[in-house]
Structures are given as C-alpha cells and as structure tokens.
Coordinates of N, CA and C in Angstrom, one line a residue:
M1 N 17.7 41.1 -38.0 CA 17.9 42.3 -38.7 C 17.2 42.3 -40.0
T2 N 17.1 41.2 -40.6 CA 16.5 41.0 -41.9 C 15.0 41.4 -41.8
Q3 N 14.4 41.0 -40.7 CA 13.0 41.4 -40.5 C 12.9 42.9 -40.4
Q4 N 13.7 43.6 -39.7 CA 13.6 45.0 -39.7 C 13.9 45.7 -41.0
G5 N 14.8 45.1 -41.8 CA 15.0 45.5 -43.2 C 13.8 45.4 -44.0
A6 N 13.1 44.2 -43.8 CA 11.9 44.0 -44.6 C 10.8 45.0 -44.2
V7 N 10.7 45.3 -42.9 CA 9.7 46.3 -42.4 C 10.0 47.6 -43.0
L8 N 11.3 48.0 -42.9 CA 11.8 49.3 -43.4 C 11.5 49.3 -44.9
Q9 N 11.7 48.2 -45.7 CA 11.5 48.2 -47.1 C 10.0 48.4 -47.4
G10 N 9.1 47.8 -46.5 CA 7.7 47.9 -46.6 C 7.2 49.4 -46.4
Y11 N 7.8 50.0 -45.4 CA 7.5 51.4 -45.2 C 8.0 52.3 -46.4
N12 N 9.2 52.0 -46.8 CA 9.7 52.7 -48.0 C 8.8 52.6 -49.2
N13 N 8.4 51.4 -49.5 CA 7.5 51.1 -50.6 C 6.2 51.9 -50.4
E14 N 5.6 51.9 -49.2 CA 4.4 52.6 -49.0 C 4.6 54.1 -49.1
L15 N 5.7 54.6 -48.6 CA 6.0 56.0 -48.7 C 6.2 56.4 -50.2
V16 N 6.9 55.6 -51.0 CA 7.0 55.9 -52.4 C 5.7 55.9 -53.1
K17 N 4.8 55.0 -52.7 CA 3.5 54.9 -53.3 C 2.7 56.1 -52.9
C18 N 2.7 56.6 -51.7 CA 2.0 57.8 -51.3 C 2.6 59.1 -52.0
I19 N 3.9 59.1 -52.2 CA 4.5 60.3 -52.9 C 4.0 60.2 -54.4
E20 N 4.0 59.0 -55.0 CA 3.5 58.9 -56.4 C 2.0 59.3 -56.5
D21 N 1.2 58.9 -55.5 CA -0.2 59.3 -55.5 C -0.3 60.8 -55.4
L22 N 0.5 61.5 -54.5 CA 0.4 62.9 -54.3 C 0.9 63.6 -55.6
C23 N 1.9 63.1 -56.3 CA 2.3 63.6 -57.6 C 1.2 63.6 -58.6
M24 N 0.5 62.4 -58.7 CA -0.6 62.3 -59.6 C -1.7 63.3 -59.3
Q25 N -2.0 63.4 -58.0 CA -3.1 64.4 -57.6 C -2.7 65.8 -58.0
K26 N -1.4 66.1 -57.8 CA -0.9 67.4 -58.2 C -1.0 67.6 -59.7
E27 N -0.6 66.6 -60.5 CA -0.8 66.7 -62.0 C -2.2 67.0 -62.4
E28 N -3.1 66.2 -61.8 CA -4.5 66.4 -62.1 C -5.0 67.8 -61.7
L29 N -4.6 68.2 -60.5 CA -5.0 69.5 -60.1 C -4.4 70.6 -61.0
N30 N -3.2 70.4 -61.4 CA -2.6 71.4 -62.4 C -3.4 71.4 -63.7
K31 N -3.9 70.3 -64.2 CA -4.7 70.2 -65.4 C -6.0 71.0 -65.1
Q32 N -6.6 70.8 -64.0 CA -7.9 71.5 -63.7 C -7.6 73.0 -63.5
I33 N -6.5 73.4 -62.9 CA -6.2 74.8 -62.8 C -6.0 75.4 -64.2
Q34 N -5.3 74.7 -65.1 CA -5.0 75.2 -66.4 C -6.4 75.4 -67.2
Q35 N -7.2 74.4 -67.0 CA -8.6 74.5 -67.7 C -9.3 75.7 -67.1
A36 N -9.3 75.8 -65.8 CA -10.0 76.9 -65.2 C -9.5 78.3 -65.7
E37 N -8.2 78.4 -65.8 CA -7.5 79.6 -66.2 C -7.9 79.9 -67.7
E38 N -8.0 78.9 -68.5 CA -8.4 79.1 -69.9 C -9.8 79.5 -70.0
E39 N -10.7 78.9 -69.2 CA -12.1 79.3 -69.1 C -12.2 80.7 -68.7
K40 N -11.5 81.1 -67.6 CA -11.5 82.4 -67.1 C -11.1 83.4 -68.2
S41 N -10.0 83.1 -68.9 CA -9.5 84.0 -70.0 C -10.6 84.1 -71.1
K42 N -11.2 83.0 -71.4 CA -12.2 83.0 -72.5 C -13.4 83.9 -72.0
L43 N -13.9 83.7 -70.8 CA -15.0 84.5 -70.3 C -14.6 86.0 -70.2
Q44 N -13.4 86.3 -69.8 CA -13.0 87.7 -69.7 C -13.0 88.3 -71.1
H45 N -12.6 87.6 -72.1 CA -12.6 88.1 -73.5 C -14.1 88.3 -73.9
E46 N -15.0 87.3 -73.6 CA -16.4 87.5 -74.0 C -17.0 88.7 -73.3
I47 N -16.6 88.9 -72.0 CA -17.1 90.1 -71.3 C -16.7 91.4 -72.0
Q48 N -15.4 91.4 -72.4 CA -14.9 92.6 -73.1 C -15.6 92.8 -74.4
V49 N -15.8 91.8 -75.2 CA -16.6 91.9 -76.4 C -18.0 92.4 -76.2
L50 N -18.6 91.8 -75.2 CA -20.0 92.2 -74.9 C -20.1 93.6 -74.3
S51 N -19.1 94.0 -73.6 CA -19.0 95.4 -73.0 C -18.9 96.3 -74.2
E52 N -18.1 96.0 -75.2 CA -17.9 96.9 -76.3 C -19.2 97.0 -77.1
Q53 N -19.9 95.8 -77.3 CA -21.2 95.8 -78.0 C -22.2 96.6 -77.2
L54 N -22.2 96.5 -75.9 CA -23.2 97.2 -75.1 C -22.9 98.7 -75.2
E55 N -21.7 99.1 -75.3 CA -21.3 100.5 -75.4 C -21.8 101.1 -76.7
C56 N -21.7 100.3 -77.8 CA -22.1 100.7 -79.1 C -23.7 100.8 -79.1
V57 N -24.3 99.8 -78.5 CA -25.8 99.8 -78.5 C -26.3 101.0 -77.7
C58 N -25.6 101.3 -76.6 CA -26.0 102.5 -75.8 C -25.8 103.8 -76.5
E59 N -24.7 103.9 -77.2 CA -24.5 105.1 -78.0 C -25.6 105.3 -79.1
N60 N -25.8 104.2 -79.8 CA -26.8 104.2 -80.9 C -28.2 104.5 -80.3
L61 N -28.5 104.0 -79.2 CA -29.8 104.3 -78.5 C -29.9 105.7 -78.1
A62 N -28.8 106.3 -77.6 CA -28.8 107.7 -77.2 C -29.0 108.6 -78.4
H63 N -28.4 108.2 -79.6 CA -28.6 109.0 -80.8 C -30.1 108.9 -81.2
K64 N -30.6 107.7 -81.2 CA -32.0 107.6 -81.6 C -33.0 108.3 -80.7
V65 N -32.7 108.3 -79.4 CA -33.6 109.0 -78.5 C -33.5 110.5 -78.7
A66 N -32.3 111.0 -79.0 CA -32.1 112.4 -79.3 C -32.9 112.8 -80.5
S67 N -32.8 111.9 -81.6 CA -33.5 112.2 -82.8 C -35.0 112.2 -82.6
R68 N -35.5 111.2 -81.8 CA -36.9 111.1 -81.5 C -37.3 112.4 -80.8
N69 N -36.6 112.8 -79.8 CA -36.9 114.0 -79.1 C -37.0 115.2 -80.0
E70 N -36.0 115.3 -80.9 CA -36.0 116.4 -81.9 C -37.3 116.4 -82.8
L71 N -37.6 115.1 -83.2 CA -38.8 115.0 -84.0 C -40.1 115.3 -83.3
D72 N -40.1 115.0 -82.0 CA -41.2 115.3 -81.1 C -41.4 116.8 -81.0
K73 N -40.3 117.5 -80.9 CA -40.3 119.0 -80.8 C -40.8 119.6 -82.1
I74 N -40.2 119.1 -83.3 CA -40.6 119.6 -84.6 C -42.1 119.3 -84.8
L75 N -42.6 118.1 -84.4 CA -44.0 117.8 -84.6 C -44.9 118.7 -83.8
A76 N -44.5 118.9 -82.5 CA -45.3 119.8 -81.7 C -45.4 121.2 -82.2
E77 N -44.2 121.7 -82.7 CA -44.2 123.1 -83.3 C -45.1 123.1 -84.6
T78 N -45.0 122.1 -85.4 CA -45.8 122.0 -86.6 C -47.3 121.9 -86.3
E79 N -47.6 121.1 -85.4 CA -49.0 121.0 -85.0 C -49.6 122.3 -84.4
A80 N -48.8 123.0 -83.6 CA -49.2 124.3 -83.1 C -49.4 125.3 -84.2
A81 N -48.5 125.3 -85.2 CA -48.6 126.2 -86.3 C -49.8 125.9 -87.1
Y82 N -50.1 124.6 -87.3 CA -51.2 124.2 -88.1 C -52.5 124.6 -87.4
M83 N -52.5 124.4 -86.1 CA -53.7 124.9 -85.3 C -54.0 126.4 -85.5
K84 N -52.9 127.1 -85.5 CA -53.0 128.6 -85.8 C -53.6 128.9 -87.1
I85 N -53.1 128.1 -88.1 CA -53.6 128.2 -89.5 C -55.1 127.9 -89.5
L86 N -55.5 126.8 -88.9 CA -56.9 126.4 -88.8 C -57.8 127.5 -88.2
D87 N -57.2 128.1 -87.1 CA -58.0 129.1 -86.4 C -58.1 130.4 -87.2
S88 N -57.0 130.7 -87.9 CA -57.0 131.9 -88.8 C -58.0 131.6 -90.0
S89 N -58.0 130.4 -90.5 CA -58.9 130.1 -91.6 C -60.4 130.2 -91.1
R90 N -60.7 129.7 -89.9 CA -62.0 129.8 -89.4 C -62.4 131.3 -89.2
T91 N -61.5 132.1 -88.7 CA -61.7 133.5 -88.5 C -62.0 134.2 -89.9
L92 N -61.1 133.9 -90.9 CA -61.3 134.4 -92.2 C -62.6 134.0 -92.8
L93 N -63.0 132.8 -92.6 CA -64.3 132.3 -93.1 C -65.5 133.0 -92.5
N94 N -65.4 133.2 -91.2 CA -66.5 134.0 -90.5 C -66.6 135.4 -91.0
V95 N -65.4 136.1 -91.2 CA -65.4 137.4 -91.7 C -66.0 137.5 -93.1
L96 N -65.6 136.5 -93.9 CA -66.1 136.5 -95.3 C -67.6 136.2 -95.3
K97 N -68.1 135.4 -94.4 CA -69.5 135.1 -94.4 C -70.3 136.4 -94.0
K98 N -69.7 137.1 -93.0 CA -70.4 138.4 -92.6 C -70.4 139.4 -93.7
E99 N -69.3 139.5 -94.4 CA -69.2 140.4 -95.5 C -70.2 140.1 -96.6
V100 N -70.3 138.8 -97.0 CA -71.2 138.3 -98.0 C -72.6 138.6 -97.5
G101 N -72.9 138.3 -96.2 CA -74.2 138.5 -95.7 C -74.6 140.0 -95.7
S102 N -73.7 140.9 -95.4 CA -74.0 142.3 -95.5 C -74.1 142.8 -96.9
L103 N -73.5 142.1 -97.8 CA -73.6 142.5 -99.2 C -75.0 142.1 -99.8
K104 N -75.5 141.0 -99.2 CA -76.8 140.5 -99.7 C -77.9 141.5 -99.3
H105 N -77.7 142.2 -98.2 CA -78.7 143.2 -97.7 C -78.5 144.6 -98.3
S106 N -77.4 144.8 -99.0 CA -77.1 146.0 -99.6 C -78.1 146.3 -100.8
P107 N -78.7 147.5 -100.8 CA -79.7 147.8 -101.9 C -79.0 147.8 -103.3
D108 N -77.7 148.1 -103.3 CA -77.0 148.2 -104.6 C -76.7 146.9 -105.2
L109 N -76.6 145.8 -104.4 CA -76.3 144.5 -104.9 C -77.4 143.5 -104.7
K110 N -78.5 143.7 -105.2 CA -79.6 142.7 -105.0 C -79.3 141.6 -105.9
M111 N -79.4 140.4 -105.4 CA -79.2 139.2 -106.2 C -80.5 138.6 -106.5
N112 N -80.6 138.2 -107.8 CA -81.9 137.6 -108.3 C -81.9 136.1 -108.1

C-alpha cells in the first residue's frame, strides 16, 4: 500500500505543479490583457483627439475655400468692370481723335 501511496503522492505533486503552471499562465495572460486594454484606451483617446483636430481643420478649410471663392467672384467682377472702363476709354479716345481731326480741317481753326 505504501507503493500506491507513493504513486498517488507523485500524481498529486504533478497535479499541483500543473495547477501552479496554469495559474502562472493565467497571471501572465491577465498582465497582457491589462496592457492591451491600456493600449486600446490610449489609442481610442488619440483617435478622439485626432478626430477633433480633423474637424477643426475641415471647418477652417471650408471657411478658407469660401473666402477664396468670394475673392474669385469679386476679382472676376472687378476685372470685368475694368475691361468696360478700358473699352470706354478706347471709345472716348477714338471719338476725341475724330473731333480733333475734324477741327483741324475746319477753316475757322487753322493751326499754324
């Protein structure tokens, strides 16, 4: 019977050793899970911060694009008005040249 007790004691020791090994594996896995959860939390926070920054940049960009579009409109209107002024100036100059030319041929205003 002592031999069976020794075998049983050997099994018991081996079983205790396996349980201790499983407990150590569980502790290590718990540490890894905790680290992964902390990393996940950190990354989620960074995503939130970056999302907020992206939203601000998008709003800023939208305002700048709207301002640029308004400037494009003002510039186009100004250039069109300036072209009308140039055309009117050319017309005025041509009329003035004709008038001066007709005055030169007038017998009352002979230029020496």
